[in-house]
Short mmCIF file of N, CA, C and O in Angstrom, two decimals:
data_model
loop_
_atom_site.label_atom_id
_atom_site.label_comp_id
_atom_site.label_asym_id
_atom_site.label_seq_id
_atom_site.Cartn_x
_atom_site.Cartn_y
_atom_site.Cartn_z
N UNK A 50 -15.43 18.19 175.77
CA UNK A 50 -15.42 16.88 175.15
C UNK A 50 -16.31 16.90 173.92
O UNK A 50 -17.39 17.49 173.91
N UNK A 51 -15.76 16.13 172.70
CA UNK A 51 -16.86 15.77 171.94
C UNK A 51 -16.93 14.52 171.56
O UNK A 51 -15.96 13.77 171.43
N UNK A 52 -18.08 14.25 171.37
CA UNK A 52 -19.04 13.00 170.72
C UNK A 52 -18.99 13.14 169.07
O UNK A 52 -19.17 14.19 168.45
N UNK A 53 -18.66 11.56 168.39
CA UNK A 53 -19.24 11.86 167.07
C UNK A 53 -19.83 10.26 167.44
O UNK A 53 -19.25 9.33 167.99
N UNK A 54 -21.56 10.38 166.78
CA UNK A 54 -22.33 9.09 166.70
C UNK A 54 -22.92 9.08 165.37
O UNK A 54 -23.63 9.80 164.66
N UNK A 55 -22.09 7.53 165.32
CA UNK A 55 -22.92 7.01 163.79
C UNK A 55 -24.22 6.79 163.89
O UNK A 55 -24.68 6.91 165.03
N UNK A 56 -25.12 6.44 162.84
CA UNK A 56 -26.51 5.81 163.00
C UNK A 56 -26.82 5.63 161.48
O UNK A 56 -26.46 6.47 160.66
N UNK A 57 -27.52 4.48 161.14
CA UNK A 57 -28.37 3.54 159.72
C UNK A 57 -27.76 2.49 159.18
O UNK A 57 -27.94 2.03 158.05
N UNK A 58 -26.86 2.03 160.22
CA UNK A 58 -26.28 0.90 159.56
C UNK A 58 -27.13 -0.35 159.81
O UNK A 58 -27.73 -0.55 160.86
N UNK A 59 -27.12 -1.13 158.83
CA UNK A 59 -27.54 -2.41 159.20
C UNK A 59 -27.42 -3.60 158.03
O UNK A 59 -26.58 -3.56 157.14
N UNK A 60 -28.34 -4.59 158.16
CA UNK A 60 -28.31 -5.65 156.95
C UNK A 60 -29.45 -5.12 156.19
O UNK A 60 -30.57 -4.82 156.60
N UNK A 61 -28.70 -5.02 154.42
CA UNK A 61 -29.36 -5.30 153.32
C UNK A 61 -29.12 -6.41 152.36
O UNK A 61 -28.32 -7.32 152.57
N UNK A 62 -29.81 -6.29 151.34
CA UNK A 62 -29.48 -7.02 150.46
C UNK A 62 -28.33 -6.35 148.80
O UNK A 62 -28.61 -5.31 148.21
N UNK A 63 -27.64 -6.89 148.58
CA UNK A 63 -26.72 -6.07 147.71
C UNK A 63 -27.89 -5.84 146.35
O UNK A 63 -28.76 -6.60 145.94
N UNK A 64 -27.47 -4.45 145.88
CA UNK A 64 -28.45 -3.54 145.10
C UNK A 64 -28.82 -2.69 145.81
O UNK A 64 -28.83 -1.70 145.07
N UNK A 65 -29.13 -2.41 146.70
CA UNK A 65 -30.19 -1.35 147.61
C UNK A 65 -29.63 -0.18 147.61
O UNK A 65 -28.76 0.18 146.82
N UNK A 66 -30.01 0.37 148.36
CA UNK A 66 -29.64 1.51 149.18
C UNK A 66 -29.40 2.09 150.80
O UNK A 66 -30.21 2.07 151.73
N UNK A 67 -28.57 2.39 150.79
CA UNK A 67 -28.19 2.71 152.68
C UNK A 67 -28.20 3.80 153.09
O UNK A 67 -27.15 4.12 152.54
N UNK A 68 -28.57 4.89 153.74
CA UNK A 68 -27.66 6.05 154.27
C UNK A 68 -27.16 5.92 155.60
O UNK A 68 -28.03 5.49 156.37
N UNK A 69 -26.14 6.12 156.09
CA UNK A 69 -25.52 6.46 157.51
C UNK A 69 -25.47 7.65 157.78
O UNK A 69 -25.48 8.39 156.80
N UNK A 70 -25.40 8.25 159.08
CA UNK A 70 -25.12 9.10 159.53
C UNK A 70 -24.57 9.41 160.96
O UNK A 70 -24.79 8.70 161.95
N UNK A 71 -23.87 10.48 160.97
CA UNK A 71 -23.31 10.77 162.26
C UNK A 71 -23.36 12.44 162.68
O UNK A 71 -23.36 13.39 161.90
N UNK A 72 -23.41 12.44 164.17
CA UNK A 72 -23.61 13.80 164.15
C UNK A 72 -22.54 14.07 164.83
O UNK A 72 -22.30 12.96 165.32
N UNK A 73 -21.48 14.99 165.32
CA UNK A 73 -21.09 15.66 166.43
C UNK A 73 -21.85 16.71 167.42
O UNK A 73 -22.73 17.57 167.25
N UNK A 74 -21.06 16.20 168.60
CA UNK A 74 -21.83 17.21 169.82
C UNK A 74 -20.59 17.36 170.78
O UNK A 74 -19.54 16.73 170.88
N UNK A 75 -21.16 18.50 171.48
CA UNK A 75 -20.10 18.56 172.80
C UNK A 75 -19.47 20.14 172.32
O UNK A 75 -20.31 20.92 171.88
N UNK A 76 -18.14 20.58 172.40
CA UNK A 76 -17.91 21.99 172.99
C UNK A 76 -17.00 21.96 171.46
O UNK A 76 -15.80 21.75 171.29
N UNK A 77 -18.07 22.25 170.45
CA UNK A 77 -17.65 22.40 169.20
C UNK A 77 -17.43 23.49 168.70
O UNK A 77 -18.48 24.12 168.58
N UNK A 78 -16.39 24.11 168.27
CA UNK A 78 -16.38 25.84 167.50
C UNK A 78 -16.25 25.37 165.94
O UNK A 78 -17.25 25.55 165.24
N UNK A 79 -15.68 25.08 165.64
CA UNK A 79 -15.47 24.37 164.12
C UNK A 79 -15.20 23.33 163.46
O UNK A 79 -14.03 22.97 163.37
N UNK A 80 -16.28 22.60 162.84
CA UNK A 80 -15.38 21.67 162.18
C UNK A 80 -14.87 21.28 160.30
O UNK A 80 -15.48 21.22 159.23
N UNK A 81 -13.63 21.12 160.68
CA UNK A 81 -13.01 21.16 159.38
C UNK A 81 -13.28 19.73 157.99
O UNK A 81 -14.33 19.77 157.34
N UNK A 82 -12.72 19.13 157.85
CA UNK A 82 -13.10 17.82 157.29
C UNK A 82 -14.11 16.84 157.90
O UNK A 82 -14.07 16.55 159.09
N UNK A 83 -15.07 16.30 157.04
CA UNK A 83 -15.32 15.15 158.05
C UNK A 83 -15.31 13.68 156.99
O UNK A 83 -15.47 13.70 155.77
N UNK A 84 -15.10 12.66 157.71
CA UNK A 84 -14.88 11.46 156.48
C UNK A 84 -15.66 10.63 157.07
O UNK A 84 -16.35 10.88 158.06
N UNK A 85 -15.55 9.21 156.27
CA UNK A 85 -16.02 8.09 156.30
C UNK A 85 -14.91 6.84 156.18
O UNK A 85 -14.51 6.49 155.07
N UNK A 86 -14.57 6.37 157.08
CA UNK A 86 -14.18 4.91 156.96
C UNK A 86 -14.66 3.69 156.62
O UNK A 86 -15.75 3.40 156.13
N UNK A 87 -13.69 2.95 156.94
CA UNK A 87 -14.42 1.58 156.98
C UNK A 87 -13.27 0.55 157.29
O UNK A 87 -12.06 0.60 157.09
N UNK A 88 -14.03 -0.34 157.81
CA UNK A 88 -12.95 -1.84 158.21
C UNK A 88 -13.77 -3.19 158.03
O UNK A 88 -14.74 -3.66 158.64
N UNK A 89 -12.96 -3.67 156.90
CA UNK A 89 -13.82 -5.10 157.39
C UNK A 89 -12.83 -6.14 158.05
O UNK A 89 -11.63 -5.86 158.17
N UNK A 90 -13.34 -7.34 158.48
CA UNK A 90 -12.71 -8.23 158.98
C UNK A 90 -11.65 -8.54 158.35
O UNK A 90 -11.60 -8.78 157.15
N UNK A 91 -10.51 -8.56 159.32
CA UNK A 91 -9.14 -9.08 158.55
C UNK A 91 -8.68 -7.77 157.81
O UNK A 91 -7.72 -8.09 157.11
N UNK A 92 -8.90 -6.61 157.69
CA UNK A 92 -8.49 -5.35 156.62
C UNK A 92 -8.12 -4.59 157.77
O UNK A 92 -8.20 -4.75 158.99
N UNK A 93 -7.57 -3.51 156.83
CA UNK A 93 -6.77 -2.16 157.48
C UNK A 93 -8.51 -1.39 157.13
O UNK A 93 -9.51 -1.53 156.42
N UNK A 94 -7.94 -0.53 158.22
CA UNK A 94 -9.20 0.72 158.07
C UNK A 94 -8.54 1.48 156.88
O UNK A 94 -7.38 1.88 156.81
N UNK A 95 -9.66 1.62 155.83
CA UNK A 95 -9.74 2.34 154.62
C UNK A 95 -10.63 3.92 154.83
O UNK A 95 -11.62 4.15 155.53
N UNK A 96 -9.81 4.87 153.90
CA UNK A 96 -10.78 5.86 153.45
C UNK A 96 -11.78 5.69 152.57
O UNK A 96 -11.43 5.03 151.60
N UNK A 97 -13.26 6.16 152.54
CA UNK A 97 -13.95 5.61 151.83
C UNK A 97 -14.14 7.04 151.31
O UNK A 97 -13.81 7.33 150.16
N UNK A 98 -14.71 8.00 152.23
CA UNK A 98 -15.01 9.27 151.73
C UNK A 98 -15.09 10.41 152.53
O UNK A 98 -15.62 10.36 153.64
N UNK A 99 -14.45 11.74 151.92
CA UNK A 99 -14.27 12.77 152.95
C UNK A 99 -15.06 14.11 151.82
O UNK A 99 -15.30 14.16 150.61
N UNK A 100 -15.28 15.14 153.05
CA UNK A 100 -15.51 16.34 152.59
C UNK A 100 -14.89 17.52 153.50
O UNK A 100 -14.81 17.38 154.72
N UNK A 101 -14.52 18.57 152.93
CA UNK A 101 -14.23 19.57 153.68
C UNK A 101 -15.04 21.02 154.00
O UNK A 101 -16.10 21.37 153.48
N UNK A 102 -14.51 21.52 154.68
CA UNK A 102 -15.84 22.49 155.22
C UNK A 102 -16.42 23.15 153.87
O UNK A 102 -17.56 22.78 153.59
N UNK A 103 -15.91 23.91 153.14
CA UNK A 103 -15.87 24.12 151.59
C UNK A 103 -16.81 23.38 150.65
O UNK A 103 -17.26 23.84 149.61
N UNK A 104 -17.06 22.17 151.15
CA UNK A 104 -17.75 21.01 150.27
C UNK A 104 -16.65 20.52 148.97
O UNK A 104 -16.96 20.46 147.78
N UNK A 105 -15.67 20.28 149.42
CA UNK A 105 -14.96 19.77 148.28
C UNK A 105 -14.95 18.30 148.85
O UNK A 105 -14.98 18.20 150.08
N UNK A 106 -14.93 17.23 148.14
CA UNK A 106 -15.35 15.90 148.26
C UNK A 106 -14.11 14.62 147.55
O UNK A 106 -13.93 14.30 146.38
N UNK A 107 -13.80 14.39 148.14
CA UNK A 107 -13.26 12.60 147.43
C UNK A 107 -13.72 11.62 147.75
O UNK A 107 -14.53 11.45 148.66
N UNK A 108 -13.04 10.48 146.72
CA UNK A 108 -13.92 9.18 147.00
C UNK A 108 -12.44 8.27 147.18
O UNK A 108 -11.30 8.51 146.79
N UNK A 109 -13.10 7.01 148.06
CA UNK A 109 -12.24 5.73 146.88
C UNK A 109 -12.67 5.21 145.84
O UNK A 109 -13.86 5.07 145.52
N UNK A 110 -11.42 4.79 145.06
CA UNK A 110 -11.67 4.43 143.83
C UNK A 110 -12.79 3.10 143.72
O UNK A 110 -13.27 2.73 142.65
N UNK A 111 -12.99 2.69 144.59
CA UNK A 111 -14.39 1.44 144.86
C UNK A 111 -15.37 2.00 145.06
O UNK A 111 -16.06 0.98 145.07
N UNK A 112 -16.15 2.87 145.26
CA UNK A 112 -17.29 3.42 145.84
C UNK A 112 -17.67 4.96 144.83
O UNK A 112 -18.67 5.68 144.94
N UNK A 113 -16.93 5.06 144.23
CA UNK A 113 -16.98 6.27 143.27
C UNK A 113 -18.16 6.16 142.39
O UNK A 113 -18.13 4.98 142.01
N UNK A 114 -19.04 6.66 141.92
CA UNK A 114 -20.21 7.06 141.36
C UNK A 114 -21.08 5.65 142.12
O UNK A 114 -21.63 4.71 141.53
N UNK A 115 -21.03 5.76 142.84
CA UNK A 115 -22.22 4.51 144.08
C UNK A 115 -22.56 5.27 145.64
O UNK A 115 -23.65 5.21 146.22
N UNK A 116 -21.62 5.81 146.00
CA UNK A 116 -21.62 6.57 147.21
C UNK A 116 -21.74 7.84 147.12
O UNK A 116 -21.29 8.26 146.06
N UNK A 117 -22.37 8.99 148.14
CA UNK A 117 -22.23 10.08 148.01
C UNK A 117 -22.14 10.74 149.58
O UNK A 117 -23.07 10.68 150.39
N UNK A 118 -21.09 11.25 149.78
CA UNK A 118 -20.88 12.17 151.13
C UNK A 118 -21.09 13.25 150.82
O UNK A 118 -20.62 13.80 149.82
N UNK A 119 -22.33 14.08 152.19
CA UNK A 119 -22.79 15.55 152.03
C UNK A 119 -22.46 16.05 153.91
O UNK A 119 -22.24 15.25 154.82
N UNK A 120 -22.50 16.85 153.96
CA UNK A 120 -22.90 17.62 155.26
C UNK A 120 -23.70 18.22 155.27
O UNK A 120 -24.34 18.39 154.23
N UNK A 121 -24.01 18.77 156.33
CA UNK A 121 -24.91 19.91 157.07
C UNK A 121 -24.11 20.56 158.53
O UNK A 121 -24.13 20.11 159.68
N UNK A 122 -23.56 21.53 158.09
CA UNK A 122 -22.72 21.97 158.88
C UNK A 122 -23.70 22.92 160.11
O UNK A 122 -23.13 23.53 161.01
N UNK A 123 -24.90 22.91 160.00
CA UNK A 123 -25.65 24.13 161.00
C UNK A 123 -25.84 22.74 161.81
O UNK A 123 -25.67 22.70 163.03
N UNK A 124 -26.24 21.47 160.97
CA UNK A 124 -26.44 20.41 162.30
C UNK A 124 -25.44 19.62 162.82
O UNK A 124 -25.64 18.62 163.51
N UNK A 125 -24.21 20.10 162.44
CA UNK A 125 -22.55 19.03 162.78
C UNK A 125 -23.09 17.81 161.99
O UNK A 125 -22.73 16.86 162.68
N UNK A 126 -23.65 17.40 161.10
CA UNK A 126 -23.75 16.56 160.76
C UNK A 126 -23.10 15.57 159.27
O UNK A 126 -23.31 16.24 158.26
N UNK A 127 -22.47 14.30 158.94
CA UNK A 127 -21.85 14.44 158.11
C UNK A 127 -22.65 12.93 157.45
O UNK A 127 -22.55 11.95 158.18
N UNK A 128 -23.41 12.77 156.14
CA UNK A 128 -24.12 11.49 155.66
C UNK A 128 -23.28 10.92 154.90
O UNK A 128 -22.31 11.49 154.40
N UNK A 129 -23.54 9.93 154.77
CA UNK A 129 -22.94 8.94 153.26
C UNK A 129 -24.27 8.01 152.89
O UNK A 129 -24.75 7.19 153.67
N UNK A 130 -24.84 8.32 151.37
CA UNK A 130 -25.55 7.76 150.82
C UNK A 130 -24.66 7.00 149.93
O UNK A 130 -23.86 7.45 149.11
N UNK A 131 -25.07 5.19 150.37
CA UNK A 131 -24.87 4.37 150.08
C UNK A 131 -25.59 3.27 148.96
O UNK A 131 -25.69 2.09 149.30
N UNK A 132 -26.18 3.76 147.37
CA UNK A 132 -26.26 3.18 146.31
C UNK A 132 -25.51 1.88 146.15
O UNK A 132 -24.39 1.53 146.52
N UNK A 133 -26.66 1.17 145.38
CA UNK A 133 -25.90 0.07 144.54
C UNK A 133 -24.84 -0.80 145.77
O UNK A 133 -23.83 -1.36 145.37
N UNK A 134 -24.98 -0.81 146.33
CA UNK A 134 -24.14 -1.76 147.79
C UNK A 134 -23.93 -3.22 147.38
O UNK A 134 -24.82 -4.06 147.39
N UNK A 135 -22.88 -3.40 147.09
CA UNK A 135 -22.09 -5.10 147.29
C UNK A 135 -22.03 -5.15 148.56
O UNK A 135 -22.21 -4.44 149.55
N UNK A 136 -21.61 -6.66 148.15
CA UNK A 136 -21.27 -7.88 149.24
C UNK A 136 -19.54 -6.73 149.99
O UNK A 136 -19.39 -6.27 151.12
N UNK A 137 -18.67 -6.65 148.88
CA UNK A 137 -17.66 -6.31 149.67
C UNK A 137 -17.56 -4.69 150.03
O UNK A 137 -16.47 -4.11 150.07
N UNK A 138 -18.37 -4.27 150.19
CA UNK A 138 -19.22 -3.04 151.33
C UNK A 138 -19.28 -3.47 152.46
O UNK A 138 -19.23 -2.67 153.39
N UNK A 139 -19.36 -4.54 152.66
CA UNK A 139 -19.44 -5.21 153.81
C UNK A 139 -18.35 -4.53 154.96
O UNK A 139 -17.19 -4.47 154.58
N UNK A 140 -18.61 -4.10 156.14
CA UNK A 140 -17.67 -3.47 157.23
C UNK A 140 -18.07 -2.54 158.51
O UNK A 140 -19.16 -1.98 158.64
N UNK A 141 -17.40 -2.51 159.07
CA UNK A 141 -17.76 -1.59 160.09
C UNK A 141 -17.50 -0.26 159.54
O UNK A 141 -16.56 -0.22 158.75
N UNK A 142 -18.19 0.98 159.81
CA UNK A 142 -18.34 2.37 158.80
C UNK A 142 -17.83 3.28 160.26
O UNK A 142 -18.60 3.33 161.22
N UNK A 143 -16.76 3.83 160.30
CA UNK A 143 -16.52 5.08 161.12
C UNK A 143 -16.81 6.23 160.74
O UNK A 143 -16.80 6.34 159.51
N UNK A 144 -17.12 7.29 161.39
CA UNK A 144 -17.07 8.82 161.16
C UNK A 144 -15.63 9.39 161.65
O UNK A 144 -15.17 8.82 162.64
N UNK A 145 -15.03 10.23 161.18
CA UNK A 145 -14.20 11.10 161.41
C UNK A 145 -14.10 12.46 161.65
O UNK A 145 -14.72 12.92 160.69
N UNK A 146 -13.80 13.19 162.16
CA UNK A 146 -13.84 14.78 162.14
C UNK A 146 -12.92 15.22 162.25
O UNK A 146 -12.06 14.50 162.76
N UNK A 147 -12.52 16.58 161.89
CA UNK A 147 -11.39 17.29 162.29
C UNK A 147 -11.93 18.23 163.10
O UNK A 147 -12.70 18.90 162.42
N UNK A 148 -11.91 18.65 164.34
CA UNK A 148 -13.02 19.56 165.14
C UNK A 148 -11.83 20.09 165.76
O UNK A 148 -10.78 19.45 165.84
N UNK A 149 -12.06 21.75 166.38
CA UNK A 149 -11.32 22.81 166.64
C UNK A 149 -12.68 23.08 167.97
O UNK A 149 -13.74 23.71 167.94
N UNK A 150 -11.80 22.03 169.35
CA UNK A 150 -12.74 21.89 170.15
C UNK A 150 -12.33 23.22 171.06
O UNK A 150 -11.20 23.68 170.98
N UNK A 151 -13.32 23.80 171.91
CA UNK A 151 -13.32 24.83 172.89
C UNK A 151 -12.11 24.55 174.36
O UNK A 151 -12.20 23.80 175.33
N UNK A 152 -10.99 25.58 173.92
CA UNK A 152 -10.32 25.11 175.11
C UNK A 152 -9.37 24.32 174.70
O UNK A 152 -8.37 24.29 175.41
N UNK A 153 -9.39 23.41 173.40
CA UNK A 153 -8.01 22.37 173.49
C UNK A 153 -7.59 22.12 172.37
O UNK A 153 -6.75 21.23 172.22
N UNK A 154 -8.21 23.06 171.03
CA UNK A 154 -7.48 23.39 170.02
C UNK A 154 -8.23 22.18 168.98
O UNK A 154 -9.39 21.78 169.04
N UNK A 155 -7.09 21.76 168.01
CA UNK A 155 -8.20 20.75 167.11
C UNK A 155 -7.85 19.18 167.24
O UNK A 155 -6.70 18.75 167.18
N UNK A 156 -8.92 18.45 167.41
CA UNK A 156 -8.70 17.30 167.39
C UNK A 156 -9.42 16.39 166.56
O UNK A 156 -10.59 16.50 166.17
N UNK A 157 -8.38 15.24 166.29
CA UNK A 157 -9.41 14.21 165.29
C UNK A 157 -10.28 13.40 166.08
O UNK A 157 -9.74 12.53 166.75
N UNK A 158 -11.01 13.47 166.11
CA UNK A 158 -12.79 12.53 166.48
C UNK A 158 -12.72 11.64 165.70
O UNK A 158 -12.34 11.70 164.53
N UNK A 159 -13.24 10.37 166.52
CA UNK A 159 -13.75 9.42 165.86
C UNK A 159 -14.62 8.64 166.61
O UNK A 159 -14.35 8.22 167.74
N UNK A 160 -15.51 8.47 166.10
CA UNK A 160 -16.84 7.66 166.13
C UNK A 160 -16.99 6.27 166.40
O UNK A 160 -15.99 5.70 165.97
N UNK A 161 -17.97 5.29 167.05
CA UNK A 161 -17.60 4.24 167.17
C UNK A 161 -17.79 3.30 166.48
O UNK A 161 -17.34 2.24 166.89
N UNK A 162 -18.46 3.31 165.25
CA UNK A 162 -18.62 2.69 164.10
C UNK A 162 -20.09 2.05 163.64
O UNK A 162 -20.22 1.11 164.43
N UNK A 163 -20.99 2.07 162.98
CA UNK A 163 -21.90 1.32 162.57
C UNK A 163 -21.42 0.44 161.88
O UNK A 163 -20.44 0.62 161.16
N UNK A 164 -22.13 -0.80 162.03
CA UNK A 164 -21.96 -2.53 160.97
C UNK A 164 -23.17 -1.78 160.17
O UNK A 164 -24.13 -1.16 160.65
N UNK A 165 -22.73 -2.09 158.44
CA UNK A 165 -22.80 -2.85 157.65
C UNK A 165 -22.44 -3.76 156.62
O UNK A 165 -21.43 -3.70 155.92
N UNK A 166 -23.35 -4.62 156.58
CA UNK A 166 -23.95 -5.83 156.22
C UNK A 166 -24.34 -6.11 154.53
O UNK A 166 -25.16 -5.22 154.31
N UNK A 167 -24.27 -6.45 153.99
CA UNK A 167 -24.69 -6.35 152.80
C UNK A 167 -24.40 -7.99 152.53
O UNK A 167 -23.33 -8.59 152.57
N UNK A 168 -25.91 -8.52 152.21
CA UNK A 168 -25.74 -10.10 151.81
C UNK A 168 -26.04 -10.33 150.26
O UNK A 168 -27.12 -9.91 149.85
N UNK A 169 -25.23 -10.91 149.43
CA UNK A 169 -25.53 -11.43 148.56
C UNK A 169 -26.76 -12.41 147.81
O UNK A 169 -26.62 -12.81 146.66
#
């Protein structure tokens, strides 16, 4: 089995700065992509930002030079530094993985989401 857990979400004030993070655990051999979602109330879950094992990186076109997704692949770990944060940042933030679990081949992970908050 694996685990992916978010953690740093919370309420700011728009301007600031945020980082989230999530780690994976459990019977991990590799993992391939990992991203960042998001959902706010009333919306479809959006891509916000992914990287691949490689470190090659995209954005959405909303969050582009404000956000930055990195890893650390020795700690399964995947961040999003969150600059300059609006009001419509506002959402619940998922992690994603593509993990090549022990025993059952690769599966997409997903995380259970941190709230943030961002008040005007």
């Amino acid at each position: 089995q694996v685990q992916l857990v978010e953690s740093g979400g919370g309420l700011v004030q728009a301007g600031v700065s945020l980082r989230v993070s999530c780690v994976a655990t459990g019977s991990i051999l590799i993992i391939n992509t990992m991203g960042w979602y998001r959902q706010a109330p009333g919306k479809q879950r959006e891509l916000v930002a992914a990287i691949t094992r490689g470190d090659n990186k995209n954005y959405a076109d909303s969050v582009k030079g404000r956000f930055t997704i990195s890893r650390d692949n020795a700690k399964n770990t995947v961040y999003l530094q969150m600059n300059s944060l609006k009001s419509e940042d506002t959402a619940v933030y998922f992690c994603n993985a593509d993990i090549l679990v022990a025993g059952a081949g690769y599966q997409g992970c997903w995380g259970q989401g941190t709230q943030v908050t961002v008040s005007s």
